[in-house]
Short mmCIF file of C-alpha atoms in Angstrom, two decimals:
data_model
loop_
_atom_site.label_atom_id
_atom_site.label_comp_id
_atom_site.label_asym_id
_atom_site.label_seq_id
_atom_site.Cartn_x
_atom_site.Cartn_y
_atom_site.Cartn_z
CA MET T 166 76.36 160.87 151.33
CA SER T 167 79.93 161.87 149.83
CA LYS T 168 80.47 161.72 146.00
CA SER T 169 82.09 158.51 144.61
CA ILE T 170 85.56 158.95 143.22
CA LYS T 171 85.72 158.36 139.38
CA VAL T 172 88.51 156.58 138.36
CA TYR T 173 89.43 155.70 134.70
CA LEU T 174 91.82 152.69 134.50
CA ALA T 175 93.41 152.60 131.20
CA CYS T 176 95.80 149.80 129.82
CA THR T 177 95.65 149.56 126.02
CA GLY T 178 97.28 146.05 126.22
CA VAL T 179 94.13 144.62 127.93
CA GLY T 180 92.60 142.11 125.25
CA ILE T 181 95.60 142.19 123.29
CA ILE T 182 98.59 140.54 125.47
CA ASN T 183 98.87 138.91 128.94
CA ARG T 184 101.84 140.51 130.65
CA GLY T 185 101.89 141.46 134.32
CA ILE T 186 100.52 144.95 133.78
CA GLU T 187 97.66 143.80 131.78
CA THR T 188 96.50 141.08 134.07
CA PHE T 189 96.87 143.32 136.85
CA ALA T 190 94.50 146.03 135.23
CA ARG T 191 92.11 143.28 134.26
CA GLU T 192 91.93 141.99 137.83
CA CYS T 193 92.03 145.42 139.38
CA PHE T 194 88.83 146.39 137.54
CA ASN T 195 87.22 143.20 138.47
CA GLY T 196 88.33 143.42 142.08
CA LEU T 197 87.56 147.14 142.77
CA HIS T 198 84.39 147.44 140.67
CA GLY T 199 81.47 147.78 142.95
CA THR T 200 83.32 149.13 145.89
CA GLU T 201 81.21 151.63 147.85
CA GLY T 202 82.69 155.17 147.41
CA LEU T 203 84.55 154.14 143.93
CA GLN T 204 83.15 154.49 140.32
CA ILE T 205 85.78 152.68 138.33
CA GLU T 206 85.69 152.18 134.53
CA LEU T 207 88.33 150.16 132.47
CA PHE T 208 89.59 151.17 129.10
CA LYS T 209 91.21 148.39 127.11
CA GLY T 210 92.59 147.84 123.72
CA ALA T 211 90.48 145.06 122.60
CA GLY T 212 87.53 142.70 123.65
CA GLU T 213 84.09 142.88 124.29
CA GLU T 214 82.52 146.31 125.64
CA LYS T 215 80.53 145.71 128.92
CA LEU T 216 79.31 147.64 131.92
CA ASP T 217 81.99 150.19 132.64
CA GLU T 218 84.31 148.57 130.12
CA HIS T 219 85.51 150.51 127.03
CA LYS T 220 87.12 149.46 124.14
CA LEU T 221 89.68 152.23 122.68
CA TRP T 222 90.32 152.25 119.00
CA ASN T 223 94.25 151.58 118.45
CA LEU T 224 96.68 150.17 116.34
CA HIS T 225 97.64 147.09 118.34
CA ARG T 226 101.35 146.32 118.74
CA ASN T 227 100.83 142.93 117.36
CA GLY T 228 99.45 144.10 113.90
CA LYS T 229 101.47 145.03 110.85
CA ILE T 230 100.94 148.56 110.99
CA ALA T 231 102.08 149.59 114.51
CA PRO T 232 105.43 148.00 114.17
CA PHE T 233 106.15 149.78 110.88
CA LEU T 234 105.24 153.03 112.30
CA GLY T 235 107.31 152.41 115.08
CA GLN T 236 110.38 151.66 112.97
CA LEU T 237 109.68 155.30 111.36
CA ILE T 238 109.74 157.22 114.55
CA LYS T 239 112.44 154.74 116.07
CA ARG T 240 110.10 153.30 118.72
CA ASN T 241 108.41 149.94 118.73
CA GLY T 242 104.70 148.96 118.15
CA TYR T 243 103.95 149.01 121.82
CA VAL T 244 104.68 152.71 121.92
CA VAL T 245 102.50 153.23 118.79
CA GLU T 246 99.69 151.40 120.27
CA GLN T 247 99.55 153.80 123.22
CA LEU T 248 99.90 156.83 121.13
CA SER T 249 97.06 155.88 118.78
CA SER T 250 94.77 155.31 121.62
CA PHE T 251 95.42 158.76 122.91
CA LEU T 252 92.61 160.75 121.01
CA PRO T 253 89.98 158.00 121.40
CA PHE T 254 90.68 158.17 125.25
CA VAL T 255 90.67 161.91 125.24
CA TYR T 256 87.15 161.72 123.96
CA HIS T 257 85.98 159.59 126.86
CA ILE T 258 87.83 161.72 129.35
CA LYS T 259 85.94 164.96 128.18
CA LYS T 260 82.75 163.10 128.10
CA GLY T 261 82.98 161.43 131.59
CA GLN T 262 85.25 163.97 133.49
CA PRO T 263 87.21 161.33 135.85
CA ASP T 264 88.69 162.53 138.92
CA ILE T 265 91.73 160.26 138.50
CA ILE T 266 93.45 158.48 135.63
CA PHE T 267 95.12 155.13 136.75
CA TYR T 268 97.52 153.76 134.21
CA SER T 269 100.93 151.70 133.65
CA ASP T 270 101.53 152.65 130.06
CA SER T 271 103.85 155.34 130.51
CA ASN T 272 103.87 156.84 127.07
CA LEU T 273 100.12 157.08 127.09
CA GLY T 274 100.53 159.07 130.50
CA PHE T 275 103.03 161.32 129.07
CA GLN T 276 100.59 162.49 126.65
CA LEU T 277 98.06 162.88 129.14
CA TYR T 278 100.23 165.13 131.15
CA TRP T 279 101.49 167.36 128.44
CA TRP T 280 97.83 167.77 127.16
CA ARG T 281 96.00 168.18 130.31
CA LYS T 282 95.18 171.80 130.08
CA GLN T 283 94.28 171.69 126.37
CA ILE T 284 91.86 168.66 127.42
CA GLY T 285 90.28 170.91 130.00
CA VAL T 286 89.56 168.26 132.55
CA PRO T 287 91.48 168.57 135.86
CA TYR T 288 92.02 164.91 136.46
CA ARG T 289 94.92 163.48 138.54
CA LEU T 290 97.41 161.15 137.06
CA LEU T 291 98.28 158.04 139.22
CA PHE T 292 101.05 155.85 137.48
CA SER T 293 101.21 152.29 138.58
CA ASN T 294 104.85 151.53 138.55
CA GLY T 295 104.91 147.71 138.21
CA GLY T 296 107.24 147.82 135.22
CA PRO T 297 108.96 149.27 137.00
CA CYS T 298 110.48 152.54 135.94
CA SER T 299 113.21 154.61 137.85
CA PRO T 300 113.05 158.01 139.19
CA PRO T 301 112.72 161.03 138.34
CA PHE T 302 108.74 160.65 137.94
CA VAL T 303 108.11 164.25 136.49
CA ARG T 304 105.45 163.59 134.13
CA THR T 305 102.71 162.28 136.37
CA ASP T 306 101.09 163.53 139.80
CA TYR T 307 101.39 160.52 141.88
CA VAL T 308 103.05 156.95 141.76
CA GLN T 309 101.82 153.73 143.00
CA GLN T 310 104.72 151.69 144.15
CA VAL T 311 103.96 147.92 144.39
CA ALA T 312 106.91 147.11 146.62
CA PRO T 313 108.92 149.02 149.20
CA PHE T 314 112.30 148.62 147.08
CA TYR T 315 111.17 150.85 144.47
CA ARG T 316 109.52 153.53 146.73
CA GLU T 317 112.67 153.62 148.74
CA GLN T 318 114.62 154.08 145.55
CA ALA T 319 112.65 157.04 144.47
CA LEU T 320 112.85 158.72 147.82
CA LYS T 321 116.65 158.21 147.81
CA ALA T 322 116.79 160.01 144.57
CA GLY T 323 114.74 163.10 146.02
CA GLU T 324 111.29 162.14 145.22
CA ALA T 325 108.56 163.57 147.66
CA PRO T 326 107.12 160.88 149.93
CA SER T 327 103.70 162.26 149.39
CA LYS T 328 103.91 161.60 145.80
CA HIS T 329 104.50 157.88 146.31
CA PHE T 330 102.06 155.29 147.70
CA LEU T 331 103.00 151.98 148.79
CA VAL T 332 100.10 149.63 147.70
CA PRO T 333 100.95 146.28 146.29
CA TYR T 334 99.30 144.48 143.47
CA GLY T 335 96.19 142.61 144.34
CA ILE T 336 94.90 139.35 142.83
CA ASN T 337 92.00 137.43 142.69
CA VAL T 338 92.05 134.33 145.19
CA PRO T 339 89.00 132.10 144.58
CA GLU T 340 87.03 131.09 147.60
CA GLY T 341 87.98 127.60 149.50
CA HIS T 342 91.06 125.86 148.92
CA SER T 343 90.29 124.23 145.52
CA LEU T 344 93.49 122.47 145.51
CA LEU T 345 93.29 119.14 143.40
CA ASN T 346 93.70 115.77 144.46
CA HIS T 347 96.00 113.46 142.66
CA GLU T 348 93.23 111.85 140.31
CA GLU T 349 91.91 115.41 139.13
CA ARG T 350 95.32 116.41 138.52
CA GLN T 351 96.17 113.60 136.36
CA ASN T 352 92.91 114.20 134.49
CA ILE T 353 94.03 117.77 133.63
CA LYS T 354 97.50 116.39 132.54
CA GLN T 355 95.64 114.23 130.04
CA GLN T 356 93.37 117.10 128.87
CA LEU T 357 96.41 119.21 128.29
CA GLY T 358 98.53 116.68 126.77
CA LEU T 359 101.21 116.57 129.47
CA PRO T 360 103.01 113.50 130.76
CA SER T 361 101.56 111.93 133.98
CA ASP T 362 104.45 109.77 134.87
CA ARG T 363 107.08 112.52 136.12
CA PRO T 364 107.23 115.84 138.09
CA ILE T 365 105.99 118.89 136.03
CA ILE T 366 107.93 122.16 136.29
CA ILE T 367 106.33 125.44 135.07
CA SER T 368 107.74 128.81 134.35
CA VAL T 369 105.44 131.62 133.26
CA GLY T 370 106.60 134.71 131.51
CA TRP T 371 108.15 136.02 128.16
CA ILE T 372 109.59 133.10 126.31
CA SER T 373 112.79 134.82 125.83
CA ALA T 374 116.49 134.96 127.23
CA THR T 375 116.25 138.52 128.32
CA HIS T 376 114.52 139.29 131.61
CA LYS T 377 112.75 135.98 132.43
CA ARG T 378 115.95 134.13 131.24
CA MET T 379 114.19 131.07 129.97
CA ASP T 380 117.55 129.86 128.60
CA TYR T 381 118.78 129.60 132.31
CA VAL T 382 115.64 127.67 133.13
CA VAL T 383 116.26 124.98 130.35
CA GLU T 384 119.85 124.72 131.18
CA GLU T 385 119.30 124.04 134.95
CA ILE T 386 116.57 121.56 134.04
CA ALA T 387 118.95 119.87 131.68
CA ALA T 388 121.52 119.68 134.53
CA LEU T 389 119.26 117.45 136.64
CA PRO T 390 119.77 113.75 136.30
CA GLU T 391 117.46 111.73 134.27
CA PRO T 392 114.71 111.04 134.34
CA ARG T 393 114.31 114.62 134.43
CA PRO T 394 111.08 116.59 135.17
CA TYR T 395 109.14 117.78 132.38
CA LEU T 396 109.25 121.61 131.69
CA ILE T 397 106.46 123.80 130.65
CA MET T 398 107.26 127.36 129.59
CA LEU T 399 104.06 129.32 129.32
CA GLY T 400 104.01 133.08 128.18
CA HIS T 401 104.31 135.49 125.38
CA MET T 402 105.98 134.28 122.43
CA ASP T 403 107.77 136.51 119.70
CA ALA T 404 110.91 136.58 117.59
CA ASN T 405 113.10 135.99 120.51
CA SER T 406 111.20 132.62 121.49
CA PRO T 407 112.62 130.23 118.63
CA PRO T 408 116.14 130.14 120.04
CA ILE T 409 114.74 129.26 123.38
CA ILE T 410 112.50 126.38 121.92
CA ASP T 411 115.74 125.30 119.95
CA LEU T 412 117.80 125.29 123.16
CA ALA T 413 115.10 123.27 124.96
CA THR T 414 114.70 120.75 121.96
CA GLN T 415 118.65 120.29 122.02
CA LYS T 416 118.94 119.97 125.77
CA LEU T 417 115.74 118.29 127.00
CA GLY T 418 114.45 116.59 123.74
CA LYS T 419 111.25 117.04 122.20
CA GLU T 420 109.34 114.98 124.94
CA GLY T 421 110.96 116.70 127.57
CA PHE T 422 109.12 120.12 127.40
CA THR T 423 106.42 122.32 125.96
CA ALA T 424 106.44 125.93 125.08
CA ARG T 425 102.86 127.41 124.68
CA SER T 426 101.04 130.96 124.70
CA VAL T 427 97.59 130.50 125.83
CA PRO T 428 94.76 132.85 127.01
CA TYR T 429 95.11 134.20 130.63
CA GLU T 430 91.92 132.45 131.81
CA GLN T 431 93.65 128.96 130.66
CA VAL T 432 96.67 129.61 132.61
CA ALA T 433 95.24 128.07 135.66
CA LYS T 434 94.83 124.68 134.44
CA TYR T 435 98.68 124.62 133.88
CA TYR T 436 99.45 125.55 137.36
CA GLN T 437 96.88 122.94 138.44
CA ALA T 438 98.94 120.25 136.49
CA ALA T 439 102.30 121.29 137.97
CA ASP T 440 104.39 120.40 140.88
CA ILE T 441 106.80 123.20 140.96
CA PHE T 442 107.17 126.78 139.89
CA VAL T 443 110.30 128.51 138.96
CA LEU T 444 111.35 131.92 137.39
CA GLY T 445 114.76 132.71 136.22
CA SER T 446 114.58 136.47 136.34
CA LEU T 447 116.95 138.17 138.70
CA LYS T 448 114.59 141.02 139.49
CA GLU T 449 110.90 141.86 139.04
CA GLY T 450 108.58 144.88 139.33
CA PHE T 451 106.52 142.65 141.38
CA GLY T 452 106.10 139.36 140.09
CA ARG T 453 102.29 138.36 139.98
CA VAL T 454 103.03 135.01 138.61
CA TYR T 455 104.66 134.15 142.03
CA LEU T 456 101.16 134.69 143.55
CA GLU T 457 99.42 132.93 140.68
CA ALA T 458 101.65 129.86 141.50
CA MET T 459 100.90 129.95 145.10
CA ILE T 460 97.32 130.36 144.73
CA HIS T 461 97.57 126.81 143.31
CA GLY T 462 99.96 125.68 146.22
CA LEU T 463 103.03 125.40 144.20
CA PRO T 464 106.32 125.70 145.83
CA CYS T 465 108.44 128.59 144.14
CA ILE T 466 112.05 128.63 143.43
CA VAL T 467 113.10 132.51 142.86
CA ASN T 468 116.07 134.80 142.85
CA ASP T 469 117.09 136.19 146.12
CA HIS T 470 116.03 139.84 145.65
CA PRO T 471 114.30 142.25 148.08
CA VAL T 472 111.20 142.50 145.89
CA MET T 473 110.70 138.63 145.92
CA ARG T 474 111.48 138.70 149.53
CA TYR T 475 108.68 141.30 150.13
CA VAL T 476 106.13 139.41 147.79
CA LEU T 477 106.90 135.81 148.99
CA ALA T 478 108.14 136.39 152.46
CA GLU T 479 109.22 132.98 153.92
CA LYS T 480 106.93 130.94 151.62
CA ALA T 481 109.41 130.41 148.83
CA ILE T 482 112.85 128.97 148.26
CA PHE T 483 115.41 131.63 147.47
CA ALA T 484 118.85 131.19 145.55
CA ASP T 485 121.21 133.18 143.71
CA LEU T 486 120.02 132.57 140.26
CA SER T 487 122.74 134.50 138.60
CA LYS T 488 125.02 131.45 139.18
CA PRO T 489 124.90 128.33 137.21
CA GLY T 490 123.64 125.29 139.13
CA ALA T 491 121.78 127.20 141.78
CA MET T 492 118.26 126.40 140.33
CA SER T 493 119.11 122.97 139.70
CA GLN T 494 120.52 122.38 143.24
CA ALA T 495 117.31 123.78 144.67
CA LEU T 496 115.01 121.57 142.42
CA ALA T 497 117.02 118.43 143.15
CA GLU T 498 116.37 119.10 147.13
CA LEU T 499 112.82 119.84 146.48
CA LEU T 500 112.19 116.83 144.16
CA GLU T 501 113.37 114.67 147.25
CA ARG T 502 110.69 116.02 149.62
CA SER T 503 107.30 114.69 149.59
CA PRO T 504 104.74 117.50 148.91
CA ALA T 505 102.50 118.21 151.92
CA LEU T 506 98.86 119.30 151.55
CA GLU T 507 99.18 121.60 154.66
CA SER T 508 102.06 123.66 152.90
CA ARG T 509 100.08 123.94 149.95
CA ILE T 510 97.00 125.34 151.69
CA GLU T 511 99.40 127.73 153.68
CA ARG T 512 100.65 129.34 150.51
CA ARG T 513 97.11 129.79 149.19
CA GLU T 514 95.99 131.32 152.26
CA TYR T 515 99.13 133.56 152.54
CA VAL T 516 98.09 135.10 149.43
CA ARG T 517 94.61 135.50 150.28
CA GLN T 518 95.42 137.44 153.48
CA LYS T 519 98.03 139.68 152.02
CA PHE T 520 97.06 140.09 148.43
CA SER T 521 93.56 139.45 147.68
CA TRP T 522 91.22 142.38 146.64
CA LYS T 523 89.21 141.77 149.76
CA SER T 524 92.19 142.67 151.79
CA LEU T 525 93.65 145.37 149.66
CA SER T 526 90.46 147.16 148.22
CA PRO T 527 90.50 149.71 151.36
CA ASP T 528 94.12 150.43 150.77
CA TYR T 529 93.31 151.35 146.95
CA LEU T 530 90.46 153.36 147.99
CA GLN T 531 92.53 155.33 150.45
CA MET T 532 95.26 155.83 147.82
CA PHE T 533 92.61 157.41 145.51
CA ARG T 534 91.27 159.56 148.23
CA ASP T 535 94.85 160.71 148.99
CA CYS T 536 95.49 161.65 145.29
CA LEU T 537 92.51 164.01 145.34
CA ALA T 538 93.34 165.29 149.11
CA HIS T 539 96.95 166.33 148.17
CA THR T 540 97.70 169.47 146.60
CA LYS T 541 99.55 169.27 143.44
CA ASP T 542 102.75 171.17 142.94
#
């Protein structure tokens, strides 16, 4: 019997923040743990220690010390969080002797690359490029590209094809269709304090004008005729968020929206309450939130970009969201249609067949095997 591959999956933000890379790391561990031929352990920044889950000491990005130290070195608290976790992680590496370190936090990866010889463990570094970062990728051994667009970009820049694996993000898809009926959805709306007399549009991501372009989403909802749908903005909130909330208050009124940051395990209830998912970002590293929405059967209105086309195929409504009025027009057309249960089930099953861990675990295992089979330069 061949020896299992030991993989250390490191993500300091797990337990601290719920962005795409953190939710991926959490679900990747859950989805691959117990796979035959694989011994995977998760190293996170906070939370309870469990079987094969380890908490790394760190100065977390949302505390007072990390942002202060970040200013001193002209970086941010997120970088300090990664750097502060390096030595605690080295202790585990020397003790456990992993074959592969699988990570998305680039600054932690840089330290593991620079100090590998001194650490004394011949691990392979596999960078999951869900951010995404652009080439060159000189401070890692291998790269997981989660969409063809970014792998092609790397190869055009002269990167070796054998260094870049195309393996998309996986996601947990519950068994069965579990799509709620009207009465069940009304009960959830009541539990969450949401209106039950109008359609609900949800947008999940950093509540900011940058990248996720929540200001654009607000403006596009405001452009719809009254009575407008109710808007849920769900995601990380920071100093960039108050201007978005002020804009929504001005354009939609206090009774026309909500902006909340909730634990990841509670997000599903908001998808269950919603009728339509929208995202204002013009590009994504992958866009796990699209899959989350489709698991709950929601139609998605997204920007027309190669990554979104790869992830969503023909299951979404694509528009040029760089243009004012594009999202509101797509919404107006969608709101005129009667939602079909068959379409909701099709969206969910599409995600199950293409992106569930059951479907993708063989690809991940093969990627790990290939990391060990290839000869490093």
